[in-house]
């Protein structure tokens, strides 16, 4: 059992039970024997949760088997990698909308709402949700974040690579200040300068890295261009590499685009172990 074994990470208080269980399934464990495996590793409490969450574990396994979706869908050819991610998410959302955007929800709507609430509360605490905020939800999936922030902001544009995700978002999050559209996946060249006060990307950037670091860098350059002076860019999970590589990129991007790195890899959530980065774009009118 290595140091990054999910059972060990959970026992050390570093990931929630749900994240540990989802990771064990992502690592290829069989839902039918998972509780026994965890028990044999000496964690009776987690084994009990695995037993109680049997349906969710089977749902996640079926989603992964049916979609081909796993951490790091990658291809040497960026266009082929983007196409593979599109197909994988189109299939995943058909299998389980909730698990397709957050494996640790195990397809449970209540768990997903709880996780979403933590993210919205964190954003609110940073003062980035305001009645005059126009926001971009990049890689918006089924629109769960857009729907949850809708009462707090002026507008949200949700963009996603997957047409099935966008179709689901339009059905599930049909609110007057939300709009959803597909994006081609290579960059955001079609978005006008200084359009958004807040750009949020929740667990979508790792898939850009799957299409090559250039794809991630191009999106970040576009984020820096389309965010307003005085605005903020938040990426939750930059990649599935490691904290040191993510921090190095976050600092390099701040320097390259004249942004201030205000949150540098924190893990502020109880349910999800997403790693948070936030850059602010100085406003020259404030002397920034
Ligand atoms: C794990 S899901 C997260 C969805 C949503 N942000 C949430 O947290 O509920 C990742 C999403 O990123 C989208 N995605 C992946 N690559 C993308 C790209 N190149 N451009 C736009 N969206 C992308 C996927 O289609 C998927 O909906």
Coordinates of C-alpha atoms and ligand atoms in Angstrom, one line a residue:
X1 CA 0.0 0.0 0.0
X2 CA 1.8 3.2 -1.2
X3 CA 1.7 6.6 0.4
X4 CA -1.0 7.8 -2.1
X5 CA -3.2 4.8 -1.4
X6 CA -6.8 6.2 -0.9
X7 CA -7.4 4.1 2.2
X8 CA -4.3 5.5 3.8
X9 CA -5.0 9.1 2.7
X10 CA -8.5 8.8 4.2
X11 CA -7.1 7.4 7.4
X12 CA -4.7 10.3 7.6
X13 CA -7.6 12.7 7.2
X14 CA -6.4 14.0 3.8
X15 CA -9.4 12.9 1.7
X16 CA -13.1 12.3 2.5
X17 CA -14.5 8.7 2.5
X18 CA -16.3 9.5 -0.8
X19 CA -13.1 10.7 -2.5
X20 CA -11.3 7.6 -1.2
X21 CA -14.0 5.2 -2.5
X22 CA -14.2 6.9 -5.9
X23 CA -10.5 6.7 -6.2
X24 CA -10.4 3.0 -5.4
X25 CA -13.0 2.4 -8.2
X26 CA -11.0 4.7 -10.6
X27 CA -7.9 2.6 -9.7
X28 CA -9.8 -0.5 -11.0
X29 CA -11.2 -2.1 -7.8
X30 CA -14.4 -4.2 -8.2
X31 CA -17.3 -2.6 -6.3
X32 CA -18.5 -6.1 -5.3
X33 CA -15.3 -6.9 -3.3
X34 CA -14.3 -3.3 -2.3
X35 CA -15.7 -3.4 1.2
X36 CA -13.9 -6.7 1.9
X37 CA -10.7 -5.3 0.5
X38 CA -10.9 -2.2 2.8
X39 CA -11.7 -4.4 5.8
X40 CA -8.6 -6.5 5.1
X41 CA -6.6 -3.3 5.0
X42 CA -7.8 -2.6 8.6
X43 CA -10.3 0.2 8.1
X44 CA -13.7 -1.1 9.3
X45 CA -15.4 2.3 9.3
X46 CA -14.5 3.0 5.6
X47 CA -15.5 -0.6 4.8
X48 CA -19.0 0.0 6.3
X49 CA -19.3 3.2 4.2
X50 CA -18.3 1.2 1.1
X51 CA -21.0 -1.4 2.0
X52 CA -23.6 1.3 2.4
X53 CA -22.6 3.0 -0.9
X54 CA -22.7 -0.1 -3.0
X55 CA -25.2 1.2 -5.5
X56 CA -23.1 4.4 -6.1
X57 CA -19.9 2.4 -6.5
X58 CA -21.5 0.2 -9.1
X59 CA -22.9 3.3 -10.8
X60 CA -19.5 4.8 -11.0
X61 CA -17.9 1.6 -12.3
X62 CA -20.5 1.3 -15.0
X63 CA -19.9 4.9 -16.0
X64 CA -16.2 4.4 -16.3
X65 CA -16.5 1.2 -18.2
X66 CA -19.1 2.7 -20.6
X67 CA -17.3 6.0 -21.2
X68 CA -13.7 5.1 -21.2
X69 CA -13.3 8.1 -18.9
X70 CA -10.5 7.9 -16.4
X71 CA -8.0 10.4 -15.1
X72 CA -5.7 11.6 -17.9
X73 CA -7.6 10.8 -21.1
X74 CA -4.6 11.7 -23.3
X75 CA -3.4 11.3 -26.9
X76 CA -0.2 12.3 -28.6
X77 CA -2.3 14.3 -31.1
X78 CA -4.1 17.2 -29.3
X79 CA -7.1 17.2 -31.7
X80 CA -7.5 13.5 -31.1
X81 CA -7.2 14.0 -27.3
X82 CA -9.9 16.7 -27.4
X83 CA -12.2 14.5 -29.5
X84 CA -11.7 11.5 -27.1
X85 CA -12.6 13.7 -24.1
X86 CA -15.7 15.0 -25.8
X87 CA -16.9 11.4 -26.6
X88 CA -16.0 10.2 -23.1
X89 CA -18.0 13.0 -21.4
X90 CA -20.9 12.6 -23.8
X91 CA -21.2 9.0 -22.7
X92 CA -20.5 9.6 -19.1
X93 CA -23.3 12.2 -18.6
X94 CA -25.7 9.8 -20.2
X95 CA -24.7 7.1 -17.6
X96 CA -25.0 9.4 -14.6
X97 CA -25.1 13.2 -14.7
X98 CA -23.9 13.6 -11.1
X99 CA -21.0 11.1 -11.3
X100 CA -19.9 12.4 -14.7
X101 CA -19.0 15.8 -13.2
X102 CA -17.8 14.6 -9.8
X103 CA -16.8 10.9 -9.4
X104 CA -16.9 11.2 -5.6
X105 CA -20.6 12.1 -5.7
X106 CA -21.1 8.4 -6.7
X107 CA -24.1 9.6 -8.6
X108 CA -25.9 10.9 -5.5
X109 CA -27.6 14.2 -6.0
X110 CA -27.5 15.2 -2.3
X111 CA -23.7 14.6 -2.1
X112 CA -23.2 16.6 -5.2
X113 CA -25.3 19.5 -3.8
X114 CA -23.2 19.4 -0.6
X115 CA -20.0 19.6 -2.6
X116 CA -21.3 22.4 -4.8
X117 CA -22.4 24.3 -1.7
X118 CA -18.8 24.2 -0.4
X119 CA -17.5 25.6 -3.6
X120 CA -20.1 28.4 -3.7
X121 CA -19.5 29.3 -0.1
X122 CA -15.7 29.5 -0.7
X123 CA -16.2 31.8 -3.7
X124 CA -18.5 33.9 -1.7
X125 CA -16.0 34.2 1.1
X126 CA -13.5 35.5 -1.5
X127 CA -15.9 38.3 -2.4
X128 CA -16.0 37.3 -6.1
X129 CA -19.8 36.8 -6.3
X130 CA -21.4 40.1 -6.7
X131 CA -24.7 41.4 -8.2
X132 CA -22.8 43.0 -11.1
X133 CA -20.6 39.9 -11.8
X134 CA -20.6 38.4 -15.3
X135 CA -19.1 35.0 -14.9
X136 CA -17.6 32.4 -17.2
X137 CA -18.1 28.8 -16.0
X138 CA -15.5 27.0 -18.2
X139 CA -16.1 23.3 -18.6
X140 CA -19.5 23.8 -16.9
X141 CA -20.7 20.2 -17.3
X142 CA -24.3 19.8 -16.2
X143 CA -24.4 23.4 -15.0
X144 CA -24.5 22.6 -11.2
X145 CA -22.1 25.5 -10.3
X146 CA -23.8 28.0 -12.7
X147 CA -27.2 27.1 -11.2
X148 CA -25.9 27.5 -7.6
X149 CA -24.3 30.9 -8.2
X150 CA -27.1 32.3 -10.4
X151 CA -28.9 34.1 -7.5
X152 CA -25.6 35.8 -6.5
X153 CA -24.4 37.2 -9.9
X154 CA -25.6 39.1 -12.9
X155 CA -25.0 36.4 -15.5
X156 CA -23.2 33.2 -16.2
X157 CA -22.0 31.8 -19.5
X158 CA -21.3 28.1 -19.2
X159 CA -19.1 26.7 -21.9
X160 CA -18.3 23.0 -22.4
X161 CA -16.7 20.7 -25.0
X162 CA -19.4 18.1 -24.7
X163 CA -22.7 18.7 -26.5
X164 CA -24.5 16.2 -24.2
X165 CA -23.2 18.1 -21.1
X166 CA -24.6 21.4 -22.6
X167 CA -27.9 19.7 -23.4
X168 CA -28.2 18.5 -19.8
X169 CA -27.2 21.9 -18.4
X170 CA -29.9 23.6 -20.4
X171 CA -32.5 21.2 -19.1
X172 CA -31.3 21.2 -15.4
X173 CA -30.3 24.8 -15.0
X174 CA -32.8 26.7 -17.0
X175 CA -32.6 30.1 -15.3
X176 CA -33.0 33.6 -16.9
X177 CA -29.4 34.7 -16.2
X178 CA -27.7 31.5 -17.4
X179 CA -26.6 30.7 -20.9
X180 CA -24.9 27.5 -22.1
X181 CA -22.9 26.9 -25.3
X182 CA -20.4 24.4 -26.7
X183 CA -16.8 25.3 -27.2
X184 CA -14.4 23.6 -29.7
X185 CA -11.9 22.8 -27.0
X186 CA -8.6 24.2 -28.4
X187 CA -8.8 27.8 -27.1
X188 CA -11.2 30.7 -26.4
X189 CA -10.2 32.9 -29.3
X190 CA -13.9 33.7 -30.1
X191 CA -14.5 35.4 -26.7
X192 CA -14.1 39.2 -26.6
X193 CA -11.5 40.9 -24.4
X194 CA -12.4 42.0 -20.8
X195 CA -15.8 40.3 -20.9
X196 CA -16.0 38.6 -17.5
X197 CA -15.4 39.7 -13.9
X198 CA -15.0 36.1 -12.8
X199 CA -13.7 33.0 -14.6
X200 CA -14.2 29.7 -12.9
X201 CA -12.9 26.3 -14.1
X202 CA -13.9 23.4 -11.8
X203 CA -12.0 20.2 -12.6
X204 CA -11.9 20.9 -16.3
X205 CA -8.3 22.1 -16.7
X206 CA -6.8 18.6 -16.2
X207 CA -8.4 17.6 -19.5
X208 CA -6.7 20.5 -21.2
X209 CA -3.4 19.1 -20.0
X210 CA -4.5 15.7 -21.4
X211 CA -4.5 17.5 -24.8
X212 CA -1.0 18.8 -24.1
X213 CA 0.4 21.6 -21.9
X214 CA 0.1 24.1 -24.9
X215 CA -3.7 23.6 -24.8
X216 CA -3.8 24.5 -21.1
X217 CA -1.4 27.5 -21.6
X218 CA -3.5 28.8 -24.5
X219 CA -6.7 28.7 -22.4
X220 CA -4.9 30.5 -19.5
X221 CA -3.7 33.2 -21.9
X222 CA -7.3 33.6 -23.2
X223 CA -8.6 33.7 -19.6
X224 CA -6.1 36.5 -18.8
X225 CA -7.3 38.4 -21.9
X226 CA -11.1 37.9 -21.4
X227 CA -11.1 38.7 -17.6
X228 CA -11.8 42.3 -16.7
X229 CA -9.2 44.4 -14.9
X230 CA -10.1 44.0 -11.2
X231 CA -11.5 40.5 -12.0
X232 CA -10.5 37.0 -10.9
X233 CA -9.7 33.7 -12.5
X234 CA -10.2 30.6 -10.3
X235 CA -9.1 27.1 -11.4
X236 CA -10.0 24.2 -9.1
X237 CA -7.7 21.3 -10.0
X238 CA -5.1 22.6 -12.5
X239 CA -3.9 19.1 -13.5
X240 CA -3.6 15.6 -12.2
X241 CA 0.2 15.8 -12.0
X242 CA 1.4 16.9 -8.6
X243 CA 1.2 20.0 -6.4
X244 CA 4.7 21.1 -7.2
X245 CA 4.2 21.1 -11.0
X246 CA 0.9 22.9 -10.6
X247 CA 2.4 25.6 -8.4
X248 CA 5.2 26.1 -10.8
X249 CA 2.8 26.7 -13.7
X250 CA 0.5 28.9 -11.5
X251 CA 3.4 31.1 -10.7
X252 CA 4.8 31.2 -14.2
X253 CA 1.3 32.1 -15.6
X254 CA 1.0 34.9 -13.1
X255 CA 4.3 36.4 -14.2
X256 CA 3.5 35.9 -17.9
X257 CA 0.1 37.5 -17.8
X258 CA 0.7 40.1 -15.1
X259 CA -1.7 38.5 -12.7
X260 CA -1.5 38.3 -8.9
X261 CA -1.6 34.7 -7.6
X262 CA -3.8 35.1 -4.5
X263 CA -4.6 31.4 -3.8
X264 CA -1.8 29.0 -4.6
X265 CA -2.9 25.3 -4.3
X266 CA -5.0 25.4 -1.1
X267 CA -7.4 22.5 -0.4
X268 CA -10.3 24.4 1.1
X269 CA -13.1 21.8 0.8
X270 CA -14.2 19.0 3.2
X271 CA -15.9 16.7 0.8
X272 CA -13.7 17.2 -2.3
X273 CA -9.9 17.4 -2.3
X274 CA -9.8 19.8 -5.3
X275 CA -6.7 22.1 -5.2
X276 CA -7.6 25.8 -5.6
X277 CA -5.8 28.5 -7.5
X278 CA -7.0 32.1 -7.9
X279 CA -5.4 34.9 -9.8
X280 CA -6.5 38.5 -9.7
X281 CA -6.0 40.9 -12.6
X282 CA -4.9 44.3 -11.3
X283 CA -7.1 47.3 -12.2
X284 CA -4.9 50.3 -13.3
X285 CA -7.7 52.6 -11.9
X286 CA -6.9 51.3 -8.4
X287 CA -3.2 52.0 -9.0
X288 CA -2.7 48.2 -9.6
Ligands
LIG1 C1 -15.1 16.6 -14.4 S1 -16.2 17.5 -15.4 C2 -16.5 19.0 -14.4 C3 -17.7 19.7 -14.8 C4 -18.1 21.0 -14.0 N1 -17.0 21.9 -14.0 C5 -18.4 20.6 -12.6 O1 -17.6 20.7 -11.7 O2 -19.6 20.2 -12.3 C6 -15.1 18.2 -16.6 C7 -15.8 19.0 -17.7 O3 -14.8 19.6 -18.5 C8 -15.2 19.6 -19.8 N2 -14.1 19.7 -20.7 C9 -13.0 18.9 -20.9 N3 -12.2 19.4 -21.8 C10 -12.7 20.6 -22.2 C11 -12.3 21.6 -23.1 N4 -11.2 21.5 -23.9 N5 -13.0 22.7 -23.3 C12 -14.2 22.8 -22.6 N6 -14.6 21.9 -21.7 C13 -13.9 20.8 -21.5 C14 -15.9 18.2 -19.9 O4 -16.7 18.0 -21.1 C15 -16.6 18.1 -18.6 O5 -17.9 18.6 -18.7

